[in-house]
PDB file of C-alpha atoms in Angstrom:
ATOM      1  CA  UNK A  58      40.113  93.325   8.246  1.00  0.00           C
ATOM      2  CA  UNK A  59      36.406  94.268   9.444  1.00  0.00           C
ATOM      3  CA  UNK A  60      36.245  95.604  12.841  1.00  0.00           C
ATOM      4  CA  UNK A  61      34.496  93.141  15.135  1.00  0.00           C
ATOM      5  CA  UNK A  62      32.609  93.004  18.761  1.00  0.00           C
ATOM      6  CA  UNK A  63      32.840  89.758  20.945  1.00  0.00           C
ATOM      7  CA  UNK A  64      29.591  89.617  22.193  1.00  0.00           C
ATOM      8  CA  UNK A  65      28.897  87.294  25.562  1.00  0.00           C
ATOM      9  CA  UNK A  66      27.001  84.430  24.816  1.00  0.00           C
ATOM     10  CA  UNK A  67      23.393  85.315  25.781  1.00  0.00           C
ATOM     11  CA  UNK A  68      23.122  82.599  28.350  1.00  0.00           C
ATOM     12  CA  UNK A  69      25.815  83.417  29.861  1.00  0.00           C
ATOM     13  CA  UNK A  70      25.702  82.939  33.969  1.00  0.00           C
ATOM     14  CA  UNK A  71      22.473  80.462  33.509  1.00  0.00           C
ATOM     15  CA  UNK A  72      23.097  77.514  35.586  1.00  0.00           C
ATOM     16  CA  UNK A  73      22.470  74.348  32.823  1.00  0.00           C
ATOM     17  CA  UNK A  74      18.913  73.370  34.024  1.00  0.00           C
ATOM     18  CA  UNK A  75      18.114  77.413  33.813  1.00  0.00           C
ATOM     19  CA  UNK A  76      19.737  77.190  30.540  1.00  0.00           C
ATOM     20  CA  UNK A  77      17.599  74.488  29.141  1.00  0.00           C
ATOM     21  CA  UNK A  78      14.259  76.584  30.000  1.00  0.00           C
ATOM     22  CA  UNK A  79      15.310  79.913  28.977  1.00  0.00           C
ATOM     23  CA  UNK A  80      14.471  81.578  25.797  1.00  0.00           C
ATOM     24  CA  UNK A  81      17.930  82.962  26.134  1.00  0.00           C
ATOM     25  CA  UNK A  82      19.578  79.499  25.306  1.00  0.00           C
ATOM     26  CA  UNK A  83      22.529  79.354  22.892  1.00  0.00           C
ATOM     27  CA  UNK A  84      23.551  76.737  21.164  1.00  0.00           C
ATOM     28  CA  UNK A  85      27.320  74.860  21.785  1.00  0.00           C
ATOM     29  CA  UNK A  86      29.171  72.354  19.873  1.00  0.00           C
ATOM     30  CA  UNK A  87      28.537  69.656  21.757  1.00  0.00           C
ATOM     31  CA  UNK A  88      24.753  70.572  21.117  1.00  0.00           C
ATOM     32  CA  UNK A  89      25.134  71.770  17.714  1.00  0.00           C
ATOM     33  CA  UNK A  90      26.562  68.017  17.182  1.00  0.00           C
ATOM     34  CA  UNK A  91      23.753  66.412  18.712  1.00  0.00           C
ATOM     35  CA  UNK A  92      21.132  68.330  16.523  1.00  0.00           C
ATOM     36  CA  UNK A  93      23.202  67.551  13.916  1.00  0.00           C
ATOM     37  CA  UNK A  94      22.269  63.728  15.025  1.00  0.00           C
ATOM     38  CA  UNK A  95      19.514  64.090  15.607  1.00  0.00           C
ATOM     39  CA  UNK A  96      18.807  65.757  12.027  1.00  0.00           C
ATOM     40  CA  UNK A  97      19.986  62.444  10.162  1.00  0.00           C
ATOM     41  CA  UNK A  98      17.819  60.569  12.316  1.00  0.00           C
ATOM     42  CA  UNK A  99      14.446  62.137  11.622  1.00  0.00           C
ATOM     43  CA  UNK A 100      15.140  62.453   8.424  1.00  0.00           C
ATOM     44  CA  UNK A 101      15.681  58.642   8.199  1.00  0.00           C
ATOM     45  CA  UNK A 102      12.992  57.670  10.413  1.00  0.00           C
ATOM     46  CA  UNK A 103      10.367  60.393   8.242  1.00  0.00           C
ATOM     47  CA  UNK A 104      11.253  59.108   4.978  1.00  0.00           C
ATOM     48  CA  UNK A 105      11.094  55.327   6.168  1.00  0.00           C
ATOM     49  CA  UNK A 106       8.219  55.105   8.734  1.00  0.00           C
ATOM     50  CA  UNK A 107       6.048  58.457   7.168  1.00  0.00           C
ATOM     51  CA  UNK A 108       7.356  58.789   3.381  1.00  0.00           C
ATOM     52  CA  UNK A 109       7.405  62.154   4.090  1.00  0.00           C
ATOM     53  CA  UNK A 110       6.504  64.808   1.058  1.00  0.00           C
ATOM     54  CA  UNK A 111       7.497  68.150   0.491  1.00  0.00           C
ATOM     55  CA  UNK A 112       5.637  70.028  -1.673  1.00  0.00           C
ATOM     56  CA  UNK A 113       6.760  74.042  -2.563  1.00  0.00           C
ATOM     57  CA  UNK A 114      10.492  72.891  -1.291  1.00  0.00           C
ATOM     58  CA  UNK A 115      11.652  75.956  -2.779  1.00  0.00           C
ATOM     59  CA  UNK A 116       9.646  78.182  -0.757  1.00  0.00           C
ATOM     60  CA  UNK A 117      12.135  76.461   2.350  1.00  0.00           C
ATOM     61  CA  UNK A 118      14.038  79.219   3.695  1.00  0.00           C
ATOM     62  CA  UNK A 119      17.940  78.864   3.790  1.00  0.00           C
ATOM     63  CA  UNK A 120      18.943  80.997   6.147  1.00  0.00           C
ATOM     64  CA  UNK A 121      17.841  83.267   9.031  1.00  0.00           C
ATOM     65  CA  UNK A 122      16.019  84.615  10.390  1.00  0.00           C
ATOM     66  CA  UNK A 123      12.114  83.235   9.633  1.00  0.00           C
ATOM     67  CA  UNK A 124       9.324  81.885  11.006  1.00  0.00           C
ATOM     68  CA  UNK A 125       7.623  78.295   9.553  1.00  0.00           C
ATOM     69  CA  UNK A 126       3.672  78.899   9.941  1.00  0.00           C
ATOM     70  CA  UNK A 127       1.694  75.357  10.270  1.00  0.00           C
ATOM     71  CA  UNK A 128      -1.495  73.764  11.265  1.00  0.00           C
ATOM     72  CA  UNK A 129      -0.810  71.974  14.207  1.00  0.00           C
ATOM     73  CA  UNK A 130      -2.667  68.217  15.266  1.00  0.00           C
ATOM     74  CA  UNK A 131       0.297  66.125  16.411  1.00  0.00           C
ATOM     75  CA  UNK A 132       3.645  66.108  18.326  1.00  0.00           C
ATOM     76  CA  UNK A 133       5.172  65.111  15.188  1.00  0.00           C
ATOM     77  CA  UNK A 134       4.378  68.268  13.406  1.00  0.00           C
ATOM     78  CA  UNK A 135       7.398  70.278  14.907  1.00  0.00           C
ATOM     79  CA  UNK A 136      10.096  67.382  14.045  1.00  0.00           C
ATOM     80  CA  UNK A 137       8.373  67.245  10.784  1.00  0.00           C
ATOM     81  CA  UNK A 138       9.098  70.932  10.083  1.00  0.00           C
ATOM     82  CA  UNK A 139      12.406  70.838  10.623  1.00  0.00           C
ATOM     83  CA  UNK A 140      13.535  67.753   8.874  1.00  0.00           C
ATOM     84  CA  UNK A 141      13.361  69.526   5.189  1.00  0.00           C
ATOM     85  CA  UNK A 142      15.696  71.865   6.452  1.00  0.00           C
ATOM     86  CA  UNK A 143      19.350  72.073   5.901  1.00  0.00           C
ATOM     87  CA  UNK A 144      21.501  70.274   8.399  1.00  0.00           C
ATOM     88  CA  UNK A 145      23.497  73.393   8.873  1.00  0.00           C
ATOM     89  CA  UNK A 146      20.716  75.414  10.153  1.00  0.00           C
ATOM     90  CA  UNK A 147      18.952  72.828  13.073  1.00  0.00           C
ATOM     91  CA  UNK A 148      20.933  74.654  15.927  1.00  0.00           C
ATOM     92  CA  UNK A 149      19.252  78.107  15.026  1.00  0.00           C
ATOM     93  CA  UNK A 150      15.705  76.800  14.395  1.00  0.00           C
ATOM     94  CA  UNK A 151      13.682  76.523  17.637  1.00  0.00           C
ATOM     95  CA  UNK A 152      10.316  74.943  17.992  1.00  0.00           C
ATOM     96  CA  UNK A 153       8.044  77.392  20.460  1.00  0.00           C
ATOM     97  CA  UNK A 154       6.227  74.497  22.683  1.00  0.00           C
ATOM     98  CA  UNK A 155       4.210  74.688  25.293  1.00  0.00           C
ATOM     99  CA  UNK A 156       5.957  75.169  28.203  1.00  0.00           C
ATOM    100  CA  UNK A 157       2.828  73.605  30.722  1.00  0.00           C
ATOM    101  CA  UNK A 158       3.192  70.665  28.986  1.00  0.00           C
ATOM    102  CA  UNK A 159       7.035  69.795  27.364  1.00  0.00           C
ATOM    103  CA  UNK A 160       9.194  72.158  30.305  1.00  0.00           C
ATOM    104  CA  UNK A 161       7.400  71.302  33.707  1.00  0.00           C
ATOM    105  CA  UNK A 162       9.492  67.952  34.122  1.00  0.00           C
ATOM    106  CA  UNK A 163      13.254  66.735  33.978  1.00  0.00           C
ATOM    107  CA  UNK A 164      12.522  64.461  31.385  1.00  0.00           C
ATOM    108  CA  UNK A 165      10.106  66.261  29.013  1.00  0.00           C
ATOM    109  CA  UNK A 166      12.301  69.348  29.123  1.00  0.00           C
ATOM    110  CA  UNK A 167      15.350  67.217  27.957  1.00  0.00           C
ATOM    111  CA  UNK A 168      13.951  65.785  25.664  1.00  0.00           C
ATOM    112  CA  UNK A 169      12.133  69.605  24.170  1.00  0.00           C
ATOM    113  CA  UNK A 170      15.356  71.331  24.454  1.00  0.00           C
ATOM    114  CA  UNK A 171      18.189  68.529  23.851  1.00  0.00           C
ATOM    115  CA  UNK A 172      16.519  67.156  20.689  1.00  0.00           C
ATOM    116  CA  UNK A 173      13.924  69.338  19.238  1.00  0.00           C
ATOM    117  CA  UNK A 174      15.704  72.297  20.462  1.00  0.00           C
ATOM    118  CA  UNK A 175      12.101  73.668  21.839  1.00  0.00           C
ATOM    119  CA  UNK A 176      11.486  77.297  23.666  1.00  0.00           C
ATOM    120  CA  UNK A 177       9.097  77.449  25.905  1.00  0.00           C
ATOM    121  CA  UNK A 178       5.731  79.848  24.793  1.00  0.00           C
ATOM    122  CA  UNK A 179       4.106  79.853  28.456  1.00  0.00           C
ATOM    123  CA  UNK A 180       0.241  80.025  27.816  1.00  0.00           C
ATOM    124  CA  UNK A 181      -0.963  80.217  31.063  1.00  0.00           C
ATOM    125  CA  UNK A 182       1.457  82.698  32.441  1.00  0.00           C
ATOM    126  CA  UNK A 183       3.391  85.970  31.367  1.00  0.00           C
ATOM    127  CA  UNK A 184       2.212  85.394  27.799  1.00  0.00           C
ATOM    128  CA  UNK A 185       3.069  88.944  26.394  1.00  0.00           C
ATOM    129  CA  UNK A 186       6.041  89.016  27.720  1.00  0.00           C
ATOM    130  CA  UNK A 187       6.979  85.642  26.792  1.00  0.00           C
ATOM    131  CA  UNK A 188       6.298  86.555  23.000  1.00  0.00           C
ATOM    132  CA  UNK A 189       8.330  90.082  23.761  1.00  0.00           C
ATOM    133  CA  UNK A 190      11.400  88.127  24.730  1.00  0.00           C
ATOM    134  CA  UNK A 191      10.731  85.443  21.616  1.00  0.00           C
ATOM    135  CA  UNK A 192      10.316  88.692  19.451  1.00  0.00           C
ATOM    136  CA  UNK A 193      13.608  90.301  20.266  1.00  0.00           C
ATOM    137  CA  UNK A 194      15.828  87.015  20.530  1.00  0.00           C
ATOM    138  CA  UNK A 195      14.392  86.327  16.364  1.00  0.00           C
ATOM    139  CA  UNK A 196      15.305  89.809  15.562  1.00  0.00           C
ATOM    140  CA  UNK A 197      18.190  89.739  17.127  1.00  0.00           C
ATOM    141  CA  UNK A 198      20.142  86.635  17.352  1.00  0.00           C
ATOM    142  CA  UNK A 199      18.853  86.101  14.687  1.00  0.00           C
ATOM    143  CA  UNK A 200      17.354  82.724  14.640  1.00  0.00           C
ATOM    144  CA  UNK A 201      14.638  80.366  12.945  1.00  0.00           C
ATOM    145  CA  UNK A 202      11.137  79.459  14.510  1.00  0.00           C
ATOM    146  CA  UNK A 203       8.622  76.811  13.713  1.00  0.00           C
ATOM    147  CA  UNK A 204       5.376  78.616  15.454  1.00  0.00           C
ATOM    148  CA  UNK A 205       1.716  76.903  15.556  1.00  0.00           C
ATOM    149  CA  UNK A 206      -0.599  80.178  15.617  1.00  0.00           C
ATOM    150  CA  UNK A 207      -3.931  77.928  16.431  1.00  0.00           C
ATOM    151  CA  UNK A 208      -2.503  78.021  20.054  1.00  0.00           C
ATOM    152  CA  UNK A 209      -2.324  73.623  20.921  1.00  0.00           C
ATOM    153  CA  UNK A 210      -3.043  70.716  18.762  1.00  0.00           C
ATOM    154  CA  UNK A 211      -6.640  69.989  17.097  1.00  0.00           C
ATOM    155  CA  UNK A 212      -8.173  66.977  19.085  1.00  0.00           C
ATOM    156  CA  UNK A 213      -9.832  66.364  15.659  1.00  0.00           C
ATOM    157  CA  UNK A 214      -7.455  67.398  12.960  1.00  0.00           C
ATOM    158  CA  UNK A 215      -9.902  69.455  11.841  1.00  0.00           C
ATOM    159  CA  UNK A 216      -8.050  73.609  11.595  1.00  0.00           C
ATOM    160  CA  UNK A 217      -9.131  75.840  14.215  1.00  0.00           C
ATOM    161  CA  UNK A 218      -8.657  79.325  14.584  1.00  0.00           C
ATOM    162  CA  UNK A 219      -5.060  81.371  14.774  1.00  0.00           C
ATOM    163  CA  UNK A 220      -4.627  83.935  17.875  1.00  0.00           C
ATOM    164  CA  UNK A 221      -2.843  87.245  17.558  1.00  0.00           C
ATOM    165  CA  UNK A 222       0.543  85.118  18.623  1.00  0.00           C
ATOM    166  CA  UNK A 223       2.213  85.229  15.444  1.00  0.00           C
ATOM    167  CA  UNK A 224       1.784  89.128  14.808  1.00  0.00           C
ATOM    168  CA  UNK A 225       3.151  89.929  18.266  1.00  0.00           C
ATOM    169  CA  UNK A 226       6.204  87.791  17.357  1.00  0.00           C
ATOM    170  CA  UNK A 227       6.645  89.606  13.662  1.00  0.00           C
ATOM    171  CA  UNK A 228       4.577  92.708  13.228  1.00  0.00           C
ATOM    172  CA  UNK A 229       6.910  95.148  12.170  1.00  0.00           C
ATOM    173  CA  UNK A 230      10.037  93.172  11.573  1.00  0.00           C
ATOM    174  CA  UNK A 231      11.717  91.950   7.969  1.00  0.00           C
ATOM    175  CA  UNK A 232      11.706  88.331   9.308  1.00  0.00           C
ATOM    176  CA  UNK A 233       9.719  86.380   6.365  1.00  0.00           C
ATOM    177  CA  UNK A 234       7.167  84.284   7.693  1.00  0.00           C
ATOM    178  CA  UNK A 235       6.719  80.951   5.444  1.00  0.00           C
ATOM    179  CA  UNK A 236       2.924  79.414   5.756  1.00  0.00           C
ATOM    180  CA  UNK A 237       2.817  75.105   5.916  1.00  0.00           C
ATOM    181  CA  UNK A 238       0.014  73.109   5.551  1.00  0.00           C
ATOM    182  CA  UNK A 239       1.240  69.591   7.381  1.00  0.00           C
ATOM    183  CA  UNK A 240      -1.242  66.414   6.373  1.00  0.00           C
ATOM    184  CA  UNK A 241      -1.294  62.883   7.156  1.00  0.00           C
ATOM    185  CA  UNK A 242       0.417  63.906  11.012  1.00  0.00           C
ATOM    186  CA  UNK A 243      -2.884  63.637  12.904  1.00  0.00           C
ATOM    187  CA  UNK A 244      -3.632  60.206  11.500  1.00  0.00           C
ATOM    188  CA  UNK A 245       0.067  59.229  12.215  1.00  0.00           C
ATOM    189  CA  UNK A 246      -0.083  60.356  15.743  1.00  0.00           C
ATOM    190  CA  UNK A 247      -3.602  62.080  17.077  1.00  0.00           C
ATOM    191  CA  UNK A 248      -3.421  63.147  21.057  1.00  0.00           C
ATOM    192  CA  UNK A 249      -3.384  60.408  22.571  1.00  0.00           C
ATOM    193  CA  UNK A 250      -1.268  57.810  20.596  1.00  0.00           C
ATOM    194  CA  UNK A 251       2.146  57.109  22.109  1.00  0.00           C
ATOM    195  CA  UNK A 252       3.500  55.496  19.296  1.00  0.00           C
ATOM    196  CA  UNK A 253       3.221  56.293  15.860  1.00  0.00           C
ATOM    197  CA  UNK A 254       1.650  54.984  13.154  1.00  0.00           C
ATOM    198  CA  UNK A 255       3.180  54.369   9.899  1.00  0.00           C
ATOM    199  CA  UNK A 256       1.114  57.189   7.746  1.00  0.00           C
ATOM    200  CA  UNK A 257       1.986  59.441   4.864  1.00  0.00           C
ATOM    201  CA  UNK A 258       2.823  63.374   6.100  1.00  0.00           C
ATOM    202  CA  UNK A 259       2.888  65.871   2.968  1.00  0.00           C
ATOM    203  CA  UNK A 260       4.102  69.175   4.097  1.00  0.00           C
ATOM    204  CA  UNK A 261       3.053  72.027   1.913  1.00  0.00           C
ATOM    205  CA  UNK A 262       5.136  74.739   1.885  1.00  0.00           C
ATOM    206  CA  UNK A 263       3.887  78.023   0.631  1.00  0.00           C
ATOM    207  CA  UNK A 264       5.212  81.268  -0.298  1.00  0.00           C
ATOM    208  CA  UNK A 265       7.379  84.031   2.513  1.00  0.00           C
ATOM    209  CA  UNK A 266       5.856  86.907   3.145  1.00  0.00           C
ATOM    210  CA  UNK A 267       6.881  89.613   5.058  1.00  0.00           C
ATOM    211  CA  UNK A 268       4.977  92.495   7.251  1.00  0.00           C
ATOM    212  CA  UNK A 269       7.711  94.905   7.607  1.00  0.00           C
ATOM    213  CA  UNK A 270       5.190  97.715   6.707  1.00  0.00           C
ATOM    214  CA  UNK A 271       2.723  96.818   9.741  1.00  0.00           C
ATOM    215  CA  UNK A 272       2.431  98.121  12.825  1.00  0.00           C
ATOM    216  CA  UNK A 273       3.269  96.579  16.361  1.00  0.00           C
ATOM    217  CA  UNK A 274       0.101  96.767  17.602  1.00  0.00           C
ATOM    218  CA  UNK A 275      -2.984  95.223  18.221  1.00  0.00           C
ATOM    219  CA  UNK A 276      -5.063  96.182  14.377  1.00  0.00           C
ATOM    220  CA  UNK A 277      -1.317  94.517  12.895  1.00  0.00           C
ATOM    221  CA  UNK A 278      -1.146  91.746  15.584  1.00  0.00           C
ATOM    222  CA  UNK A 279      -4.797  90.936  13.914  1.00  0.00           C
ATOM    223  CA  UNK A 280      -3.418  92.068  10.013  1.00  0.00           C
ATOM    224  CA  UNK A 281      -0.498  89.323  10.295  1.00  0.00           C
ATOM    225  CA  UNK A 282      -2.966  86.365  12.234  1.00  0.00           C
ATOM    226  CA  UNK A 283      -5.434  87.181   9.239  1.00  0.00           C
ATOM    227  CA  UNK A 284      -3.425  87.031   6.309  1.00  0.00           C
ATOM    228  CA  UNK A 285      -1.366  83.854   7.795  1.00  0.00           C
ATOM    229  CA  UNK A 286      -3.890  82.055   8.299  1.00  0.00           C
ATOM    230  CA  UNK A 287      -5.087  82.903   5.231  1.00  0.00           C
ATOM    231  CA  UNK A 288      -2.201  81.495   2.866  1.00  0.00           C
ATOM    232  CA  UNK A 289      -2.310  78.309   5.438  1.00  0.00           C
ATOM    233  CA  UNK A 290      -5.553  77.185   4.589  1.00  0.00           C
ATOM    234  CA  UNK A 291      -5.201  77.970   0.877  1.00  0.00           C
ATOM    235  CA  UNK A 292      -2.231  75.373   0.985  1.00  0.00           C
ATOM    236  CA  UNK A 293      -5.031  72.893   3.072  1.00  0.00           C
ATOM    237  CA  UNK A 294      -7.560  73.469  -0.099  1.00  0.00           C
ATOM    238  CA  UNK A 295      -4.750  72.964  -2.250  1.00  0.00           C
ATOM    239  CA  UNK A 296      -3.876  69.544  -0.779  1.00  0.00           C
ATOM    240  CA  UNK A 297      -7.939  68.728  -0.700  1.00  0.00           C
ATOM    241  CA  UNK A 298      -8.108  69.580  -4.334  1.00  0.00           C
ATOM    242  CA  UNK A 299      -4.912  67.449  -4.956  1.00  0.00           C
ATOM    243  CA  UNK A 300      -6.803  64.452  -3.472  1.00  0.00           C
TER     244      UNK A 300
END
């Protein structure tokens, strides 16, 4: 038999509200079940109410760690991610979510961290740090992350520019990074909707690639934005052309 080390659970000593708003959060049973749930759920509710697409489903990672790469214009976008996925790995994929807007109330955070099993990526305070912490708990745990590198939703669906986010999070590291192009969201749900709409979402799901041989600094921080965002809007001119 393989020698082993029992390793203390990384939340360990968090008080459970603490626990729900740290980046440190590990996942239980009871939670894994819930996920689980919840997993069957949106993947009933996306297939009935959205018809949900997949295109480049083999491009899906299977395990971890990796990072899912999409243009980002509705709340549905980071449920929608996920729901390809396999069951097995929703308790190890965290969506990075604004933590001003989904973990500065009882009820939002719930919600973020009981369901979509969101991280908070505080953008208006300690935001290299923040990423540091994300950075080491992908590498290390290792985990999944669904990551929007234009920064917030589009008010217009229209793409807008990526920030140096995503390279601070993978510059440097063997975690593949797997671009999505997510359509049909924004007219489903824009900002400002409640409810949604019964629209078609086609994700497009694009090739890994990995930046192992870049440096963790700010020229790669730029390399990785540049080439991600890249590969997302060829999958956005693929879907045009498609049309």
């Amino acid at each position: 038999m393989d020698d082993f080390t029992l390793r203390p659970a990384d939340d360990l000593g968090l008080r459970p509200w603490e626990r729900l708003s740290s980046v440190r959060r590990e996942c239980g049973p009871f939670q894994a079940a819930v996920y689980a749930g919840w997993g069957l759920f949106t993947r009933a509710y996306f297939a009935l109410w959205h018809r949900l697409r997949v295109i480049g489903r083999e491009n899906l990672p299977t395990s971890c760690p990796f990072v899912l790469c999409s243009n980002h214009s509705s709340h549905l976008d980071a449920i929608a991610l996920v729901v390809p996925l396999r069951l097995e790995l929703r308790a190890k994929v965290f969506a990075l979510a604004a933590g001003d807007t989904f973990f500065e109330n009882t009820l939002t955070t719930m919600f973020a961290a009981g369901f979509i099993n969101a991280l908070p990526l505080w953008r208006k305070k300690r935001t290299p740090k923040a990423l540091q912490e994300l950075r080491d708990k992908l590498v290390n745990t290792p985990c999944g992350f669904v990551l929007f590198p234009e920064g917030g939703r589009s008010r217009d669906g229209v793409l807008t520019p990526f920030k140096a986010g995503v390279g601070m999070v993978v510059a440097g590291t063997k975690v593949p990074v797997v671009p999505c192009y997510i359509s049909g969201s924004f007219d489903a749900m824009p900002a400002g909707v409640k409810f949604p709409r019964p629209r078609r979402i086609t994700i497009r799901v694009g090739p890994a690639v990995v930046f192992d041989d870049v440096k963790n600094d700010k020229h790669g921080w730029a390399k990785v934005m540049t080439v991600v965002e890249s590969r997302v809007k060829a999958l956005a001119a693929a879907g045009d052309s498609a049309k």
